[in-house]
């Protein structure tokens, strides 16, 4: 009996030592940095933890799947792994890898909508992004706005130019929804803080002005001064006479040069012909342009001409303006002249 007890004691010790050794091995498999080449793992929605484990084992990333599974199930993290695209790099432990998947630390991409671009150009930027899911291909602008739930709205200028981050599988429609809402928020914030006695009947008219300021401005610091010129012209009943509105009205007819006949062509956007603002924005306006339209710089200038270095020369009178035109535009052809607004 004593001998049996002794044998059982030794057996218990052996089993205990084996258990400790096994536990230590399992612990080391979870905390030891893994060595594998960088790669990307795509976990599809609805994928079970066993499927994920099998994929990692096949790639020789997880070499001790039993311990990995036991740890994940005991801690409850097996059910917390999130679907998505993960960038995997060597040097992390199996436990850290699991934590990454539980956090949903997926690969994020970026698409940038640039100030001054038209709606057509914004759609092209989205279409060129391979990581986006494309739902808008082949749709007309009106159909796009219908998908956004805004069928009655003109799309130009309705989307805030900014950088938008997203995960693979996000749709181009999702990005537009975010850009639309962002523009609504920014415009309302700026409208509530606007200067008094501006010639706008609505925030939308201010957005139209902001789009013109955006297109006319080469130097950021000139935005308020350019806005000031346009606001004073509106207040005086003068035509804005700004080339970007002419170009927008020409659409595909514009081939790079504004000619005299274009200035006389009657379109809803030709501010050499119409008085007041055009019916819609002509491009995407950033917050700075919106702010400038609502906070124009005080002064007397009614004209400006491009110096050729991105900046402008501002004049109070037509006589001063004509002199500036001779000074800064003398070597340019008339059809390339970009010094709007000119005369009334």
PDB file of C-alpha atoms in Angstrom, residues 43-323:
ATOM      1  CA  UNK A  43     -11.460  38.338 -42.665  1.00  0.00           C
ATOM      2  CA  UNK A  44     -14.834  38.118 -44.354  1.00  0.00           C
ATOM      3  CA  UNK A  45     -17.966  39.059 -42.408  1.00  0.00           C
ATOM      4  CA  UNK A  46     -19.377  36.001 -40.643  1.00  0.00           C
ATOM      5  CA  UNK A  47     -16.100  34.081 -40.660  1.00  0.00           C
ATOM      6  CA  UNK A  48     -15.784  31.755 -37.669  1.00  0.00           C
ATOM      7  CA  UNK A  49     -12.715  31.791 -35.430  1.00  0.00           C
ATOM      8  CA  UNK A  50     -11.738  28.308 -36.622  1.00  0.00           C
ATOM      9  CA  UNK A  51     -11.698  29.593 -40.212  1.00  0.00           C
ATOM     10  CA  UNK A  52      -9.449  32.489 -39.227  1.00  0.00           C
ATOM     11  CA  UNK A  53      -7.139  30.146 -37.323  1.00  0.00           C
ATOM     12  CA  UNK A  54      -6.909  27.739 -40.249  1.00  0.00           C
ATOM     13  CA  UNK A  55      -5.956  30.610 -42.582  1.00  0.00           C
ATOM     14  CA  UNK A  56      -3.235  31.807 -40.194  1.00  0.00           C
ATOM     15  CA  UNK A  57      -1.932  28.261 -39.774  1.00  0.00           C
ATOM     16  CA  UNK A  58      -1.824  27.726 -43.538  1.00  0.00           C
ATOM     17  CA  UNK A  59       0.260  30.887 -43.867  1.00  0.00           C
ATOM     18  CA  UNK A  60       2.652  29.634 -41.138  1.00  0.00           C
ATOM     19  CA  UNK A  61       1.837  32.626 -38.961  1.00  0.00           C
ATOM     20  CA  UNK A  62       0.283  30.645 -36.099  1.00  0.00           C
ATOM     21  CA  UNK A  63       2.390  27.532 -35.511  1.00  0.00           C
ATOM     22  CA  UNK A  64       0.714  26.472 -32.255  1.00  0.00           C
ATOM     23  CA  UNK A  65      -2.993  26.695 -33.139  1.00  0.00           C
ATOM     24  CA  UNK A  66      -4.132  24.597 -30.148  1.00  0.00           C
ATOM     25  CA  UNK A  67      -2.838  27.062 -27.558  1.00  0.00           C
ATOM     26  CA  UNK A  68      -4.062  29.994 -29.667  1.00  0.00           C
ATOM     27  CA  UNK A  69      -7.585  28.524 -29.748  1.00  0.00           C
ATOM     28  CA  UNK A  70      -7.634  27.637 -26.047  1.00  0.00           C
ATOM     29  CA  UNK A  71      -6.517  31.127 -25.048  1.00  0.00           C
ATOM     30  CA  UNK A  72      -9.009  32.797 -27.405  1.00  0.00           C
ATOM     31  CA  UNK A  73     -11.924  30.696 -26.146  1.00  0.00           C
ATOM     32  CA  UNK A  74     -11.089  30.966 -22.442  1.00  0.00           C
ATOM     33  CA  UNK A  75     -10.787  34.757 -22.660  1.00  0.00           C
ATOM     34  CA  UNK A  76     -13.913  35.068 -24.834  1.00  0.00           C
ATOM     35  CA  UNK A  77     -11.959  36.831 -27.547  1.00  0.00           C
ATOM     36  CA  UNK A  78     -12.688  34.183 -30.150  1.00  0.00           C
ATOM     37  CA  UNK A  79     -16.157  35.704 -30.528  1.00  0.00           C
ATOM     38  CA  UNK A  80     -14.838  39.280 -30.567  1.00  0.00           C
ATOM     39  CA  UNK A  81     -12.658  39.096 -33.688  1.00  0.00           C
ATOM     40  CA  UNK A  82     -13.875  41.685 -36.197  1.00  0.00           C
ATOM     41  CA  UNK A  83     -14.127  41.299 -39.943  1.00  0.00           C
ATOM     42  CA  UNK A  84     -11.937  43.459 -42.145  1.00  0.00           C
ATOM     43  CA  UNK A  85      -8.574  43.805 -43.845  1.00  0.00           C
ATOM     44  CA  UNK A  86      -5.560  43.474 -41.555  1.00  0.00           C
ATOM     45  CA  UNK A  87      -1.954  44.315 -42.254  1.00  0.00           C
ATOM     46  CA  UNK A  88       0.188  41.640 -40.599  1.00  0.00           C
ATOM     47  CA  UNK A  89       3.859  42.180 -39.845  1.00  0.00           C
ATOM     48  CA  UNK A  90       6.374  39.961 -38.076  1.00  0.00           C
ATOM     49  CA  UNK A  91       7.659  40.877 -34.637  1.00  0.00           C
ATOM     50  CA  UNK A  92       4.287  40.752 -32.906  1.00  0.00           C
ATOM     51  CA  UNK A  93       3.166  37.895 -30.662  1.00  0.00           C
ATOM     52  CA  UNK A  94       0.162  35.659 -31.240  1.00  0.00           C
ATOM     53  CA  UNK A  95      -1.584  37.370 -28.331  1.00  0.00           C
ATOM     54  CA  UNK A  96      -0.910  40.827 -29.816  1.00  0.00           C
ATOM     55  CA  UNK A  97      -2.167  39.601 -33.174  1.00  0.00           C
ATOM     56  CA  UNK A  98      -5.407  38.458 -31.548  1.00  0.00           C
ATOM     57  CA  UNK A  99      -5.777  41.795 -29.748  1.00  0.00           C
ATOM     58  CA  UNK A 100      -5.355  43.581 -33.082  1.00  0.00           C
ATOM     59  CA  UNK A 101      -8.231  41.617 -34.556  1.00  0.00           C
ATOM     60  CA  UNK A 102     -10.415  42.172 -31.497  1.00  0.00           C
ATOM     61  CA  UNK A 103      -9.803  45.948 -31.686  1.00  0.00           C
ATOM     62  CA  UNK A 104     -10.683  45.934 -35.365  1.00  0.00           C
ATOM     63  CA  UNK A 105      -7.369  47.607 -36.165  1.00  0.00           C
ATOM     64  CA  UNK A 106      -7.947  47.228 -39.890  1.00  0.00           C
ATOM     65  CA  UNK A 107      -6.148  48.841 -42.821  1.00  0.00           C
ATOM     66  CA  UNK A 108      -7.464  52.346 -43.513  1.00  0.00           C
ATOM     67  CA  UNK A 109      -7.307  54.111 -46.855  1.00  0.00           C
ATOM     68  CA  UNK A 110      -7.757  57.739 -47.822  1.00  0.00           C
ATOM     69  CA  UNK A 111      -9.398  59.621 -50.650  1.00  0.00           C
ATOM     70  CA  UNK A 112      -9.025  63.384 -51.004  1.00  0.00           C
ATOM     71  CA  UNK A 113     -11.620  65.701 -52.510  1.00  0.00           C
ATOM     72  CA  UNK A 114      -9.765  68.853 -53.539  1.00  0.00           C
ATOM     73  CA  UNK A 115     -10.928  72.469 -53.211  1.00  0.00           C
ATOM     74  CA  UNK A 116     -11.898  74.111 -56.471  1.00  0.00           C
ATOM     75  CA  UNK A 117     -12.751  70.859 -58.241  1.00  0.00           C
ATOM     76  CA  UNK A 118     -16.111  70.391 -59.937  1.00  0.00           C
ATOM     77  CA  UNK A 119     -18.578  67.657 -59.051  1.00  0.00           C
ATOM     78  CA  UNK A 120     -17.551  65.823 -62.213  1.00  0.00           C
ATOM     79  CA  UNK A 121     -13.920  65.897 -61.067  1.00  0.00           C
ATOM     80  CA  UNK A 122     -14.860  64.735 -57.561  1.00  0.00           C
ATOM     81  CA  UNK A 123     -16.678  61.741 -59.035  1.00  0.00           C
ATOM     82  CA  UNK A 124     -13.626  60.959 -61.164  1.00  0.00           C
ATOM     83  CA  UNK A 125     -11.400  61.000 -58.055  1.00  0.00           C
ATOM     84  CA  UNK A 126     -13.707  58.488 -56.371  1.00  0.00           C
ATOM     85  CA  UNK A 127     -13.875  56.322 -59.490  1.00  0.00           C
ATOM     86  CA  UNK A 128     -10.066  56.122 -59.648  1.00  0.00           C
ATOM     87  CA  UNK A 129      -9.800  54.766 -56.086  1.00  0.00           C
ATOM     88  CA  UNK A 130      -9.468  50.982 -56.293  1.00  0.00           C
ATOM     89  CA  UNK A 131     -10.130  50.385 -52.587  1.00  0.00           C
ATOM     90  CA  UNK A 132     -13.653  51.824 -52.768  1.00  0.00           C
ATOM     91  CA  UNK A 133     -16.712  49.802 -53.725  1.00  0.00           C
ATOM     92  CA  UNK A 134     -18.176  51.610 -56.719  1.00  0.00           C
ATOM     93  CA  UNK A 135     -21.935  52.119 -56.709  1.00  0.00           C
ATOM     94  CA  UNK A 136     -22.047  55.318 -58.763  1.00  0.00           C
ATOM     95  CA  UNK A 137     -20.477  54.146 -62.016  1.00  0.00           C
ATOM     96  CA  UNK A 138     -22.495  55.244 -65.021  1.00  0.00           C
ATOM     97  CA  UNK A 139     -24.974  57.322 -63.029  1.00  0.00           C
ATOM     98  CA  UNK A 140     -25.885  60.863 -64.022  1.00  0.00           C
ATOM     99  CA  UNK A 141     -25.421  63.673 -61.477  1.00  0.00           C
ATOM    100  CA  UNK A 142     -29.188  63.734 -60.959  1.00  0.00           C
ATOM    101  CA  UNK A 143     -29.237  59.990 -60.286  1.00  0.00           C
ATOM    102  CA  UNK A 144     -26.373  60.354 -57.821  1.00  0.00           C
ATOM    103  CA  UNK A 145     -28.283  63.018 -55.901  1.00  0.00           C
ATOM    104  CA  UNK A 146     -31.364  60.766 -55.916  1.00  0.00           C
ATOM    105  CA  UNK A 147     -29.292  58.001 -54.301  1.00  0.00           C
ATOM    106  CA  UNK A 148     -28.299  60.525 -51.646  1.00  0.00           C
ATOM    107  CA  UNK A 149     -31.950  61.282 -51.031  1.00  0.00           C
ATOM    108  CA  UNK A 150     -31.589  64.816 -52.464  1.00  0.00           C
ATOM    109  CA  UNK A 151     -33.102  64.523 -55.966  1.00  0.00           C
ATOM    110  CA  UNK A 152     -34.142  68.177 -56.031  1.00  0.00           C
ATOM    111  CA  UNK A 153     -30.654  69.559 -55.361  1.00  0.00           C
ATOM    112  CA  UNK A 154     -27.954  70.509 -57.862  1.00  0.00           C
ATOM    113  CA  UNK A 155     -24.769  68.576 -56.931  1.00  0.00           C
ATOM    114  CA  UNK A 156     -22.198  71.278 -57.648  1.00  0.00           C
ATOM    115  CA  UNK A 157     -20.531  72.590 -54.506  1.00  0.00           C
ATOM    116  CA  UNK A 158     -22.572  70.359 -52.191  1.00  0.00           C
ATOM    117  CA  UNK A 159     -19.642  68.215 -51.052  1.00  0.00           C
ATOM    118  CA  UNK A 160     -16.963  69.383 -48.646  1.00  0.00           C
ATOM    119  CA  UNK A 161     -13.398  69.093 -49.974  1.00  0.00           C
ATOM    120  CA  UNK A 162     -11.314  67.170 -47.444  1.00  0.00           C
ATOM    121  CA  UNK A 163      -9.441  63.903 -46.893  1.00  0.00           C
ATOM    122  CA  UNK A 164     -11.734  61.018 -45.985  1.00  0.00           C
ATOM    123  CA  UNK A 165     -10.454  57.804 -44.404  1.00  0.00           C
ATOM    124  CA  UNK A 166     -12.204  54.504 -44.983  1.00  0.00           C
ATOM    125  CA  UNK A 167     -11.808  50.741 -44.910  1.00  0.00           C
ATOM    126  CA  UNK A 168     -11.860  48.463 -47.937  1.00  0.00           C
ATOM    127  CA  UNK A 169     -15.386  47.815 -49.108  1.00  0.00           C
ATOM    128  CA  UNK A 170     -16.660  51.277 -48.225  1.00  0.00           C
ATOM    129  CA  UNK A 171     -18.677  52.610 -51.153  1.00  0.00           C
ATOM    130  CA  UNK A 172     -18.147  55.815 -53.097  1.00  0.00           C
ATOM    131  CA  UNK A 173     -21.717  56.661 -52.110  1.00  0.00           C
ATOM    132  CA  UNK A 174     -20.736  56.443 -48.429  1.00  0.00           C
ATOM    133  CA  UNK A 175     -17.919  58.933 -49.009  1.00  0.00           C
ATOM    134  CA  UNK A 176     -20.281  61.343 -50.764  1.00  0.00           C
ATOM    135  CA  UNK A 177     -22.759  61.068 -47.889  1.00  0.00           C
ATOM    136  CA  UNK A 178     -20.020  62.028 -45.441  1.00  0.00           C
ATOM    137  CA  UNK A 179     -18.822  64.880 -47.658  1.00  0.00           C
ATOM    138  CA  UNK A 180     -22.374  66.181 -48.076  1.00  0.00           C
ATOM    139  CA  UNK A 181     -23.035  66.154 -44.326  1.00  0.00           C
ATOM    140  CA  UNK A 182     -19.664  67.735 -43.617  1.00  0.00           C
ATOM    141  CA  UNK A 183     -20.460  70.601 -45.992  1.00  0.00           C
ATOM    142  CA  UNK A 184     -23.832  71.101 -44.319  1.00  0.00           C
ATOM    143  CA  UNK A 185     -22.160  71.295 -40.907  1.00  0.00           C
ATOM    144  CA  UNK A 186     -19.352  73.653 -41.945  1.00  0.00           C
ATOM    145  CA  UNK A 187     -21.662  75.956 -43.901  1.00  0.00           C
ATOM    146  CA  UNK A 188     -24.106  76.230 -40.997  1.00  0.00           C
ATOM    147  CA  UNK A 189     -21.278  76.951 -38.533  1.00  0.00           C
ATOM    148  CA  UNK A 190     -19.861  79.696 -40.746  1.00  0.00           C
ATOM    149  CA  UNK A 191     -23.283  81.118 -41.608  1.00  0.00           C
ATOM    150  CA  UNK A 192     -24.138  81.554 -37.936  1.00  0.00           C
ATOM    151  CA  UNK A 193     -20.972  83.636 -37.443  1.00  0.00           C
ATOM    152  CA  UNK A 194     -21.303  85.746 -40.602  1.00  0.00           C
ATOM    153  CA  UNK A 195     -20.756  89.483 -40.790  1.00  0.00           C
ATOM    154  CA  UNK A 196     -23.822  91.706 -40.860  1.00  0.00           C
ATOM    155  CA  UNK A 197     -25.331  93.342 -43.940  1.00  0.00           C
ATOM    156  CA  UNK A 198     -24.028  90.896 -46.509  1.00  0.00           C
ATOM    157  CA  UNK A 199     -25.784  90.692 -49.907  1.00  0.00           C
ATOM    158  CA  UNK A 200     -26.827  87.051 -49.467  1.00  0.00           C
ATOM    159  CA  UNK A 201     -30.385  85.882 -48.967  1.00  0.00           C
ATOM    160  CA  UNK A 202     -29.299  82.436 -47.763  1.00  0.00           C
ATOM    161  CA  UNK A 203     -26.340  80.303 -46.775  1.00  0.00           C
ATOM    162  CA  UNK A 204     -26.568  78.723 -50.225  1.00  0.00           C
ATOM    163  CA  UNK A 205     -25.892  82.076 -51.900  1.00  0.00           C
ATOM    164  CA  UNK A 206     -22.856  82.452 -49.644  1.00  0.00           C
ATOM    165  CA  UNK A 207     -21.719  79.020 -50.823  1.00  0.00           C
ATOM    166  CA  UNK A 208     -22.053  80.163 -54.440  1.00  0.00           C
ATOM    167  CA  UNK A 209     -19.859  83.164 -53.670  1.00  0.00           C
ATOM    168  CA  UNK A 210     -17.369  80.962 -51.815  1.00  0.00           C
ATOM    169  CA  UNK A 211     -17.005  78.732 -54.867  1.00  0.00           C
ATOM    170  CA  UNK A 212     -16.160  81.765 -57.028  1.00  0.00           C
ATOM    171  CA  UNK A 213     -13.651  82.998 -54.451  1.00  0.00           C
ATOM    172  CA  UNK A 214     -12.123  79.503 -54.371  1.00  0.00           C
ATOM    173  CA  UNK A 215     -11.629  79.476 -58.139  1.00  0.00           C
ATOM    174  CA  UNK A 216     -10.256  83.027 -58.312  1.00  0.00           C
ATOM    175  CA  UNK A 217      -7.761  82.725 -55.470  1.00  0.00           C
ATOM    176  CA  UNK A 218      -4.140  81.805 -56.085  1.00  0.00           C
ATOM    177  CA  UNK A 219      -2.878  82.847 -52.655  1.00  0.00           C
ATOM    178  CA  UNK A 220      -4.847  81.789 -49.576  1.00  0.00           C
ATOM    179  CA  UNK A 221      -4.374  85.137 -47.834  1.00  0.00           C
ATOM    180  CA  UNK A 222      -6.116  86.934 -50.708  1.00  0.00           C
ATOM    181  CA  UNK A 223      -9.446  85.152 -50.257  1.00  0.00           C
ATOM    182  CA  UNK A 224     -11.020  87.826 -47.975  1.00  0.00           C
ATOM    183  CA  UNK A 225      -9.828  90.636 -50.263  1.00  0.00           C
ATOM    184  CA  UNK A 226     -11.208  88.968 -53.382  1.00  0.00           C
ATOM    185  CA  UNK A 227     -14.465  88.288 -51.540  1.00  0.00           C
ATOM    186  CA  UNK A 228     -14.528  91.980 -50.601  1.00  0.00           C
ATOM    187  CA  UNK A 229     -14.311  93.025 -54.264  1.00  0.00           C
ATOM    188  CA  UNK A 230     -17.195  90.756 -55.264  1.00  0.00           C
ATOM    189  CA  UNK A 231     -19.377  91.787 -52.325  1.00  0.00           C
ATOM    190  CA  UNK A 232     -18.901  95.473 -53.116  1.00  0.00           C
ATOM    191  CA  UNK A 233     -19.763  94.846 -56.767  1.00  0.00           C
ATOM    192  CA  UNK A 234     -22.940  93.036 -55.736  1.00  0.00           C
ATOM    193  CA  UNK A 235     -23.895  95.873 -53.402  1.00  0.00           C
ATOM    194  CA  UNK A 236     -23.396  98.407 -56.198  1.00  0.00           C
ATOM    195  CA  UNK A 237     -25.379  96.385 -58.731  1.00  0.00           C
ATOM    196  CA  UNK A 238     -22.268  95.783 -60.852  1.00  0.00           C
ATOM    197  CA  UNK A 239     -21.751  92.533 -62.733  1.00  0.00           C
ATOM    198  CA  UNK A 240     -19.202  90.217 -61.131  1.00  0.00           C
ATOM    199  CA  UNK A 241     -17.479  89.602 -64.478  1.00  0.00           C
ATOM    200  CA  UNK A 242     -15.372  86.704 -63.264  1.00  0.00           C
ATOM    201  CA  UNK A 243     -13.835  84.273 -65.746  1.00  0.00           C
ATOM    202  CA  UNK A 244     -14.358  81.034 -63.772  1.00  0.00           C
ATOM    203  CA  UNK A 245     -18.123  81.449 -64.092  1.00  0.00           C
ATOM    204  CA  UNK A 246     -17.745  81.819 -67.851  1.00  0.00           C
ATOM    205  CA  UNK A 247     -15.632  78.674 -67.997  1.00  0.00           C
ATOM    206  CA  UNK A 248     -18.133  76.724 -65.924  1.00  0.00           C
ATOM    207  CA  UNK A 249     -20.990  77.855 -68.153  1.00  0.00           C
ATOM    208  CA  UNK A 250     -19.116  76.717 -71.251  1.00  0.00           C
ATOM    209  CA  UNK A 251     -18.809  73.161 -69.931  1.00  0.00           C
ATOM    210  CA  UNK A 252     -17.089  70.877 -72.442  1.00  0.00           C
ATOM    211  CA  UNK A 253     -16.889  73.727 -74.944  1.00  0.00           C
ATOM    212  CA  UNK A 254     -14.046  75.255 -72.958  1.00  0.00           C
ATOM    213  CA  UNK A 255     -10.722  74.250 -74.506  1.00  0.00           C
ATOM    214  CA  UNK A 256      -8.262  76.177 -72.332  1.00  0.00           C
ATOM    215  CA  UNK A 257      -8.657  79.755 -73.570  1.00  0.00           C
ATOM    216  CA  UNK A 258     -11.398  82.292 -72.961  1.00  0.00           C
ATOM    217  CA  UNK A 259     -12.159  84.212 -76.137  1.00  0.00           C
ATOM    218  CA  UNK A 260     -14.100  87.418 -76.556  1.00  0.00           C
ATOM    219  CA  UNK A 261     -17.056  85.530 -77.999  1.00  0.00           C
ATOM    220  CA  UNK A 262     -17.218  83.470 -74.811  1.00  0.00           C
ATOM    221  CA  UNK A 263     -17.621  86.626 -72.721  1.00  0.00           C
ATOM    222  CA  UNK A 264     -20.659  87.551 -74.811  1.00  0.00           C
ATOM    223  CA  UNK A 265     -22.222  84.092 -74.790  1.00  0.00           C
ATOM    224  CA  UNK A 266     -25.411  84.058 -72.732  1.00  0.00           C
ATOM    225  CA  UNK A 267     -25.373  81.217 -70.207  1.00  0.00           C
ATOM    226  CA  UNK A 268     -26.912  81.145 -66.720  1.00  0.00           C
ATOM    227  CA  UNK A 269     -23.354  81.275 -65.322  1.00  0.00           C
ATOM    228  CA  UNK A 270     -21.766  83.999 -67.472  1.00  0.00           C
ATOM    229  CA  UNK A 271     -21.350  86.858 -64.988  1.00  0.00           C
ATOM    230  CA  UNK A 272     -20.259  89.149 -67.814  1.00  0.00           C
ATOM    231  CA  UNK A 273     -23.871  88.852 -69.021  1.00  0.00           C
ATOM    232  CA  UNK A 274     -25.996  88.200 -65.935  1.00  0.00           C
ATOM    233  CA  UNK A 275     -26.236  90.394 -62.858  1.00  0.00           C
ATOM    234  CA  UNK A 276     -25.838  88.947 -59.411  1.00  0.00           C
ATOM    235  CA  UNK A 277     -24.708  85.435 -58.559  1.00  0.00           C
ATOM    236  CA  UNK A 278     -24.952  82.415 -60.864  1.00  0.00           C
ATOM    237  CA  UNK A 279     -27.670  79.886 -59.976  1.00  0.00           C
ATOM    238  CA  UNK A 280     -25.379  77.332 -58.299  1.00  0.00           C
ATOM    239  CA  UNK A 281     -21.813  77.027 -57.031  1.00  0.00           C
ATOM    240  CA  UNK A 282     -19.212  76.392 -59.713  1.00  0.00           C
ATOM    241  CA  UNK A 283     -16.861  74.191 -57.656  1.00  0.00           C
ATOM    242  CA  UNK A 284     -16.204  72.733 -54.217  1.00  0.00           C
ATOM    243  CA  UNK A 285     -15.362  75.443 -51.691  1.00  0.00           C
ATOM    244  CA  UNK A 286     -13.266  74.806 -48.591  1.00  0.00           C
ATOM    245  CA  UNK A 287     -13.899  76.300 -45.160  1.00  0.00           C
ATOM    246  CA  UNK A 288     -11.445  79.168 -45.790  1.00  0.00           C
ATOM    247  CA  UNK A 289     -13.300  80.263 -48.922  1.00  0.00           C
ATOM    248  CA  UNK A 290     -16.660  79.990 -47.156  1.00  0.00           C
ATOM    249  CA  UNK A 291     -15.301  82.026 -44.260  1.00  0.00           C
ATOM    250  CA  UNK A 292     -13.962  84.664 -46.654  1.00  0.00           C
ATOM    251  CA  UNK A 293     -17.320  84.954 -48.411  1.00  0.00           C
ATOM    252  CA  UNK A 294     -18.957  85.590 -45.040  1.00  0.00           C
ATOM    253  CA  UNK A 295     -16.156  87.816 -43.734  1.00  0.00           C
ATOM    254  CA  UNK A 296     -15.059  89.890 -46.752  1.00  0.00           C
ATOM    255  CA  UNK A 297     -12.222  92.317 -46.223  1.00  0.00           C
ATOM    256  CA  UNK A 298     -13.423  95.942 -45.965  1.00  0.00           C
ATOM    257  CA  UNK A 299     -12.095  98.394 -48.530  1.00  0.00           C
ATOM    258  CA  UNK A 300     -12.871 100.294 -51.731  1.00  0.00           C
ATOM    259  CA  UNK A 301     -11.350  98.076 -54.411  1.00  0.00           C
ATOM    260  CA  UNK A 302     -13.710  96.998 -57.205  1.00  0.00           C
ATOM    261  CA  UNK A 303     -11.212  95.418 -59.597  1.00  0.00           C
ATOM    262  CA  UNK A 304      -8.251  93.067 -59.545  1.00  0.00           C
ATOM    263  CA  UNK A 305      -5.800  91.771 -62.093  1.00  0.00           C
ATOM    264  CA  UNK A 306      -3.473  88.767 -61.983  1.00  0.00           C
ATOM    265  CA  UNK A 307       0.188  89.662 -61.546  1.00  0.00           C
ATOM    266  CA  UNK A 308       1.331  86.385 -63.059  1.00  0.00           C
ATOM    267  CA  UNK A 309       2.798  84.961 -59.856  1.00  0.00           C
ATOM    268  CA  UNK A 310      -0.457  83.768 -58.312  1.00  0.00           C
ATOM    269  CA  UNK A 311      -1.174  87.089 -56.614  1.00  0.00           C
ATOM    270  CA  UNK A 312      -3.417  89.977 -57.725  1.00  0.00           C
ATOM    271  CA  UNK A 313      -3.232  93.743 -57.935  1.00  0.00           C
ATOM    272  CA  UNK A 314      -6.355  95.435 -56.541  1.00  0.00           C
ATOM    273  CA  UNK A 315      -7.713  98.736 -57.825  1.00  0.00           C
ATOM    274  CA  UNK A 316     -10.381 101.147 -56.574  1.00  0.00           C
ATOM    275  CA  UNK A 317     -11.165 102.755 -59.947  1.00  0.00           C
ATOM    276  CA  UNK A 318     -11.482 101.652 -63.535  1.00  0.00           C
ATOM    277  CA  UNK A 319      -8.645 103.986 -64.514  1.00  0.00           C
ATOM    278  CA  UNK A 320      -6.314 102.361 -61.982  1.00  0.00           C
ATOM    279  CA  UNK A 321      -7.433  98.935 -63.120  1.00  0.00           C
ATOM    280  CA  UNK A 322      -6.764  99.652 -66.793  1.00  0.00           C
ATOM    281  CA  UNK A 323      -3.278 100.861 -65.886  1.00  0.00           C
TER     282      UNK A 323
END
